[in-house]
Short mmCIF file of C-alpha atoms and ligand atoms in Angstrom, two decimals:
data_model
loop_
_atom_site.label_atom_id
_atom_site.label_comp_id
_atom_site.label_asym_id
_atom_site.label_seq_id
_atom_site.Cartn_x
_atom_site.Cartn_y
_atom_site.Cartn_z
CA UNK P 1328 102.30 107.59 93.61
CA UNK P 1329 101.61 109.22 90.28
CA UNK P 1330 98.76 111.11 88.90
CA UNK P 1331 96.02 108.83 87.18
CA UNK P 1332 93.53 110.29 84.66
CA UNK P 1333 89.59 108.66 85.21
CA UNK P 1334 88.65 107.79 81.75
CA UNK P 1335 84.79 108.28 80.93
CA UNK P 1336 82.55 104.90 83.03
CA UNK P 1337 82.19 102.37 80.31
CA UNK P 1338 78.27 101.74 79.24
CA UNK P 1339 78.27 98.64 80.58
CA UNK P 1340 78.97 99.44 84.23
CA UNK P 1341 76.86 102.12 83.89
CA UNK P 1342 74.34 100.17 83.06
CA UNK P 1343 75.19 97.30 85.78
CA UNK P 1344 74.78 100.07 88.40
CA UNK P 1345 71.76 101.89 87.21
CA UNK P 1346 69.70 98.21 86.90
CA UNK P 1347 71.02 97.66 90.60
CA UNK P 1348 69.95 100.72 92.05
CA UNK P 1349 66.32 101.09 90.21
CA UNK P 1350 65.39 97.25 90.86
CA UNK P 1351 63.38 96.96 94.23
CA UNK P 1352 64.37 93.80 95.46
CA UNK P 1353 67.74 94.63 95.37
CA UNK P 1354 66.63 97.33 98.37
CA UNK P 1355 69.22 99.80 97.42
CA UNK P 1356 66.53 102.48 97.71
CA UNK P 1357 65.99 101.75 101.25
CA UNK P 1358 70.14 101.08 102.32
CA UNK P 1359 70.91 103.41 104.93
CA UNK P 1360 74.92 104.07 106.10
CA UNK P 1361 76.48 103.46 108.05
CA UNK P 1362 74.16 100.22 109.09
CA UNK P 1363 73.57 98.71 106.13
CA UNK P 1364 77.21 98.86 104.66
CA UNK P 1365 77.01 94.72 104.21
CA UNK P 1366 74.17 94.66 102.01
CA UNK P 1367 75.70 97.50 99.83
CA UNK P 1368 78.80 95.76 99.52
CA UNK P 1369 76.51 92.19 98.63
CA UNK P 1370 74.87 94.83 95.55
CA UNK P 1371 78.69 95.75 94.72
CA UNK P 1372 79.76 92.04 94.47
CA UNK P 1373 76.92 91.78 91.77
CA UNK P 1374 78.57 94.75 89.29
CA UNK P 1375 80.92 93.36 86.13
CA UNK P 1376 84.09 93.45 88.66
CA UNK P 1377 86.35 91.67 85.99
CA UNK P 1378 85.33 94.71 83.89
CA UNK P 1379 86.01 97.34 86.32
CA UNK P 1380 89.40 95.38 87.27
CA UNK P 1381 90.40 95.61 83.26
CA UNK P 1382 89.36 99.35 82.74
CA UNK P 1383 91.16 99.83 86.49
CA UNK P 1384 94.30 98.22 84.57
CA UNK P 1385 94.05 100.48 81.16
CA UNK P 1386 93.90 103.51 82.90
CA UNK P 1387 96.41 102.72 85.80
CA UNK P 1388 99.01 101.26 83.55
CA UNK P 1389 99.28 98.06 85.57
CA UNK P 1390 100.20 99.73 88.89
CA UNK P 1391 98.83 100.12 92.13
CA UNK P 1392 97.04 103.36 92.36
CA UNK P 1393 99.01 103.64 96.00
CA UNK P 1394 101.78 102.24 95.78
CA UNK P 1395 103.14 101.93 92.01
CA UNK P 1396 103.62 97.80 92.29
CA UNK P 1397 102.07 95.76 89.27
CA UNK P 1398 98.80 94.60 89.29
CA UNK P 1399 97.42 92.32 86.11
CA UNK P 1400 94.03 92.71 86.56
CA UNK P 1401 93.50 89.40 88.25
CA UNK P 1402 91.43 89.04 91.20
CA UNK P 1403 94.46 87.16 92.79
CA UNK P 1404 96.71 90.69 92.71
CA UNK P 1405 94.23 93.65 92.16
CA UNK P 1406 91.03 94.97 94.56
CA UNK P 1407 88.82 97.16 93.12
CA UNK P 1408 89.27 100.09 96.23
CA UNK P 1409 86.47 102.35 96.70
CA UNK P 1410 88.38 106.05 97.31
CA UNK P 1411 85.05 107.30 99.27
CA UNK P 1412 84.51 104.33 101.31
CA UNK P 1413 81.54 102.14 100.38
CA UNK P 1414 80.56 102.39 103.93
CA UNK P 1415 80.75 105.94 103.87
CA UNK P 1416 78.77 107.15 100.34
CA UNK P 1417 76.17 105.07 99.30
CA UNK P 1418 76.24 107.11 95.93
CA UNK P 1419 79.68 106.53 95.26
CA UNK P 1420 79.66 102.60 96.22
CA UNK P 1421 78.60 101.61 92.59
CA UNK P 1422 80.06 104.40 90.67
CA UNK P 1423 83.03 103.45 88.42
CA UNK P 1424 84.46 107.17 89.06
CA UNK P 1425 85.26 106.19 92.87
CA UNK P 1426 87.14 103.04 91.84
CA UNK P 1427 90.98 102.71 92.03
CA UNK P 1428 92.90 99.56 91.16
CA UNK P 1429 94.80 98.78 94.41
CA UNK P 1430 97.03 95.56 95.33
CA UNK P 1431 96.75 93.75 98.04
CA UNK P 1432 99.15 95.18 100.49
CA UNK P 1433 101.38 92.53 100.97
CA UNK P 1434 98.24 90.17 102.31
CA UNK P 1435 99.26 87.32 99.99
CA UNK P 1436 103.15 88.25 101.00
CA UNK P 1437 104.32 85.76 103.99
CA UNK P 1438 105.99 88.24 106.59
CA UNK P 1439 109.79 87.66 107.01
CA UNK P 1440 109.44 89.53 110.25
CA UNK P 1441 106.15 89.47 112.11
CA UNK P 1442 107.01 93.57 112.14
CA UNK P 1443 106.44 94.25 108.76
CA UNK P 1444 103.37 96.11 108.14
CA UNK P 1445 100.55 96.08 105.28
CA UNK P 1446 100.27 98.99 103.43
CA UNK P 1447 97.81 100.69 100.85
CA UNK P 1448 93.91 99.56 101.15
CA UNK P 1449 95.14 96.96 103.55
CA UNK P 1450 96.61 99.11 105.96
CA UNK P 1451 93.38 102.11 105.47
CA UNK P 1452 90.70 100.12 105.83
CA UNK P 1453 87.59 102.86 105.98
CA UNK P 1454 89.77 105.94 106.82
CA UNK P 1455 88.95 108.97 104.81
CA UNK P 1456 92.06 109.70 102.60
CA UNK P 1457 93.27 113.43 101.77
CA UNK P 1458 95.77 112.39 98.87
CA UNK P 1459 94.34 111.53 95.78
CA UNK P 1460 95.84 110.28 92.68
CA UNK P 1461 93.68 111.60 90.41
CA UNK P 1462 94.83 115.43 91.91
CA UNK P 1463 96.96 116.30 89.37
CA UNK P 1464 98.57 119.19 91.50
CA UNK P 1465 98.65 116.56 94.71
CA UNK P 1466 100.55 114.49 92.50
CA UNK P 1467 103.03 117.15 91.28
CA UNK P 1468 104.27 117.54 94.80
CA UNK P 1469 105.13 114.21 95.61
CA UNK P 1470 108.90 112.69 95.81
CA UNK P 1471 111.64 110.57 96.84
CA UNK P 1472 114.71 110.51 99.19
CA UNK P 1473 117.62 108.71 98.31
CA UNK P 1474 116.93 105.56 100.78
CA UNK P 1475 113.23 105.07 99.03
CA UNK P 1476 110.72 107.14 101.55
CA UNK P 1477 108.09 108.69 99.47
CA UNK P 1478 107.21 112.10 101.03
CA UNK P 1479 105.39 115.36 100.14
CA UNK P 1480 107.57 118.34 98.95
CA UNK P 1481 107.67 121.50 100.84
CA UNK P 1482 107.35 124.73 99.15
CA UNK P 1483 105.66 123.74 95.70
CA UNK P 1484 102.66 125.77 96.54
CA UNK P 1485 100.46 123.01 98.60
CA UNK P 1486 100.79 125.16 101.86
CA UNK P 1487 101.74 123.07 104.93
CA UNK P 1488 98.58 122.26 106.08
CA UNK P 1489 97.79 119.91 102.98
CA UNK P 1490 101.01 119.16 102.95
CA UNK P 1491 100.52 117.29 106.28
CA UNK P 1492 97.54 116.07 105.59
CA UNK P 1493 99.08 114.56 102.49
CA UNK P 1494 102.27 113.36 104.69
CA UNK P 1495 100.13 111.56 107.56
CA UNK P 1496 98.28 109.52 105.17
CA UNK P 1497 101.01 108.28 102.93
CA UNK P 1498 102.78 107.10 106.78
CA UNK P 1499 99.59 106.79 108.81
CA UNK P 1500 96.76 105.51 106.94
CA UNK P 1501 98.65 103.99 103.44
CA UNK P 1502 101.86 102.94 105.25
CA UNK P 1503 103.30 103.65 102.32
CA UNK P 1504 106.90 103.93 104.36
CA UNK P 1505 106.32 100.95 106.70
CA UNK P 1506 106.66 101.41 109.75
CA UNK P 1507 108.60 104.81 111.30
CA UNK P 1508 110.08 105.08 114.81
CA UNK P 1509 109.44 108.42 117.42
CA UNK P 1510 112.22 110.24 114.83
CA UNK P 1511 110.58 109.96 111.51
CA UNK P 1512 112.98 107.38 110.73
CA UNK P 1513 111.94 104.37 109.13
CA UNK P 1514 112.30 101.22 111.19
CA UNK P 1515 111.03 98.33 109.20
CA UNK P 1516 109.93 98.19 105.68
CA UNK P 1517 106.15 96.83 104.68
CA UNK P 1518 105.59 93.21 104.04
CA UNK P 1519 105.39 94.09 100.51
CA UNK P 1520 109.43 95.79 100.33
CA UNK P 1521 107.66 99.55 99.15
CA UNK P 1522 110.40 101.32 100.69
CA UNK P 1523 113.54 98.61 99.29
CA UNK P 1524 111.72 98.25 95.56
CA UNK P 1525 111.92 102.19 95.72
CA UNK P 1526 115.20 102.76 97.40
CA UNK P 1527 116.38 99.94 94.12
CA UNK P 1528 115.15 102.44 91.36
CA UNK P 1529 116.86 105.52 93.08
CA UNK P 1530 120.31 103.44 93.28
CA UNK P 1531 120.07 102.35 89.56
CA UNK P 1532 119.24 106.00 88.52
CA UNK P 1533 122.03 107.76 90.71
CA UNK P 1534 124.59 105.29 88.91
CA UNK P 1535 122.88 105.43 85.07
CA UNK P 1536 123.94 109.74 86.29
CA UNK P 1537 127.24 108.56 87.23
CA UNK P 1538 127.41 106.40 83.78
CA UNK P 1539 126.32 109.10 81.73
CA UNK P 1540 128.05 112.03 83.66
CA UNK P 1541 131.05 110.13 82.69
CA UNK P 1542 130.59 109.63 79.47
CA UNK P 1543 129.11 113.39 78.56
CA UNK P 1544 125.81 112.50 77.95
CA UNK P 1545 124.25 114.20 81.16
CA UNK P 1546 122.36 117.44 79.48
CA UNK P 1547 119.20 118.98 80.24
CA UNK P 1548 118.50 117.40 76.29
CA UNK P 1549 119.23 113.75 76.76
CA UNK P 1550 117.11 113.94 80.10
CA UNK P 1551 114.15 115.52 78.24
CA UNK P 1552 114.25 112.55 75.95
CA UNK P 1553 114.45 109.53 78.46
CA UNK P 1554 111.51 111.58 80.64
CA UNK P 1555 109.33 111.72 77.20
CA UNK P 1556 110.35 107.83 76.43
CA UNK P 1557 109.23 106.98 80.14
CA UNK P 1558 106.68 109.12 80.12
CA UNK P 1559 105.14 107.30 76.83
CA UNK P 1560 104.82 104.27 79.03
CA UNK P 1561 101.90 105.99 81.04
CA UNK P 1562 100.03 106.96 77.46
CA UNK P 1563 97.20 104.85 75.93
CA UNK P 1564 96.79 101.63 77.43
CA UNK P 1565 100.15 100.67 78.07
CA UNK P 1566 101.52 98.84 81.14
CA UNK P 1567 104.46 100.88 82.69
CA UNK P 1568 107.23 100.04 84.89
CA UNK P 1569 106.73 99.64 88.70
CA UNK P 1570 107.77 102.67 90.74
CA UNK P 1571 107.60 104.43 87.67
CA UNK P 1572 107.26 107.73 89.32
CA UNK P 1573 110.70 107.35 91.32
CA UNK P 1574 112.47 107.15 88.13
CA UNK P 1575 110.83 109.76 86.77
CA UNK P 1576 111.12 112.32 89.78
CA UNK P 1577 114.44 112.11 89.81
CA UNK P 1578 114.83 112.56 86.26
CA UNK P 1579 112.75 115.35 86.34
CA UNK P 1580 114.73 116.48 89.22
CA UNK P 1581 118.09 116.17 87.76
CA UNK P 1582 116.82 117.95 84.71
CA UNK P 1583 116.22 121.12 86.58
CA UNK P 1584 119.30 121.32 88.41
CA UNK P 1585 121.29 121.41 84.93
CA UNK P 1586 119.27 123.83 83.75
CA UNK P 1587 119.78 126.09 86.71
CA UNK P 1588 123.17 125.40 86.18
CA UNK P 1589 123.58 126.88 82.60
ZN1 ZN W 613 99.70 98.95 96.57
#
């Protein structure tokens, strides 16, 4: 997961949503929550969702606001996910600054195994989330173990009750680590492959180290310059690479040890 920056709601879906909600016969003024959650998600269907899905894409870089896999933009690969539920904030149901770009999970995936798991909006469903990916600070404190499980640093200043939170709904609610046994070991990984696309990018960044350990170019200098060059990917409207963030962490990572080092 990496930090996303909302960009401004485009006129046009503000305008979408403010003809919605002041026309009376679409009855939004009346729409009452829980109870009436299907006929706020019928007045959803009707905002520019092609739109939203594009802006999603600009401002997301292509990825999966969960789980860092590529989305296009295409109704086929990319939900628009409401991070206050719809059926939870009526306010929030047609406002642009509530919408993620999310994949599907590993829905359209055909299970190997009938024990992988969906993850992402999938696998929550209504739950209220904790993590957010537009909380900079949240974002900060994320990371990566060598065999691909995404987890939530200790001791960078979240305190361990956030922490938690944080923890439980990248296992729990996101299944963002498949499935994990008694232990806290993962058993299986999701239908989608989260944990083997990750555990991929940490064994071709542990042997570009070994590469360029070998060859002298491992300094705190040459790892400034390929985090700047990745981190240009996630500027503008650019599409990055998936798991982006894994690469980068450990970059990052590796970049600090050095200079502890010296
Ligand atoms: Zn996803």
């Amino acid at each position: 997961m990496i930090y996303i920056r909302k960009r401004k709601t485009p006129n046009i879906i503000v305008e979408k949503a403010t003809a919605i909600k002041k026309d009376p016969a679409s009855g939004y003024e009346k729409l009452e929550l829980p109870k009436d959650s299907t006929q706020l998600r019928f007045l959803f269907e009707q905002m520019p969702k092609a739109t939203i899905r594009s802006e999603l894409i600009k401002e997301q870089h292509g990825l999966c606001a969960y789980c860092m896999r590529r989305i296009t933009g295409q109704q086929n690969d990319t939900k628009i996910e409401h991070y206050k539920a719809l059926s939870m904030d009526k306010e929030r149901a047609l406002d642009y600054q509530n919408y993620l770009g999310v994949c599907y999970g590993g829905e359209h995936d055909s299970p190997e195994q009938n024990k992988q798991c969906l993850c992402c909006d999938a696998s929550r469903g209504d739950k209220e989330l904790t993590i957010s990916p537009w909380n900079q600070r949240q974002m900060q404190a994320i990371g990566y173990y060598k065999n691909g499980e995404i987890y939530v640093r200790p001791n960078v200043g979240l305190g361990s009750e956030l922490q938690n939170a944080m923890q439980a709904d990248i296992d729990d609610v996101l299944h963002l680590n498949g499935e994990k046994d008694s232990n806290g070991k993962i058993e299986w990984d999701t239908r989608s492959k989260l944990v083997a696309g990750r555990r991929c990018i940490c064994d071709s960044v542990h042997s570009q180290f070994d590469r360029w350990s070998k060859k002298g170019f491992l300094t705190v200098d040459y790892l400034q310059e390929k985090i700047e060059k990745l981190e240009s990917q996630l500027k503008g409207d650019n599409i990055a690479d998936e798991y982006i963030g894994v690469r980068l962490y450990l970059y990052k990572r590796k970049k600090e040890k050095l200079e502890k080092q010296k």
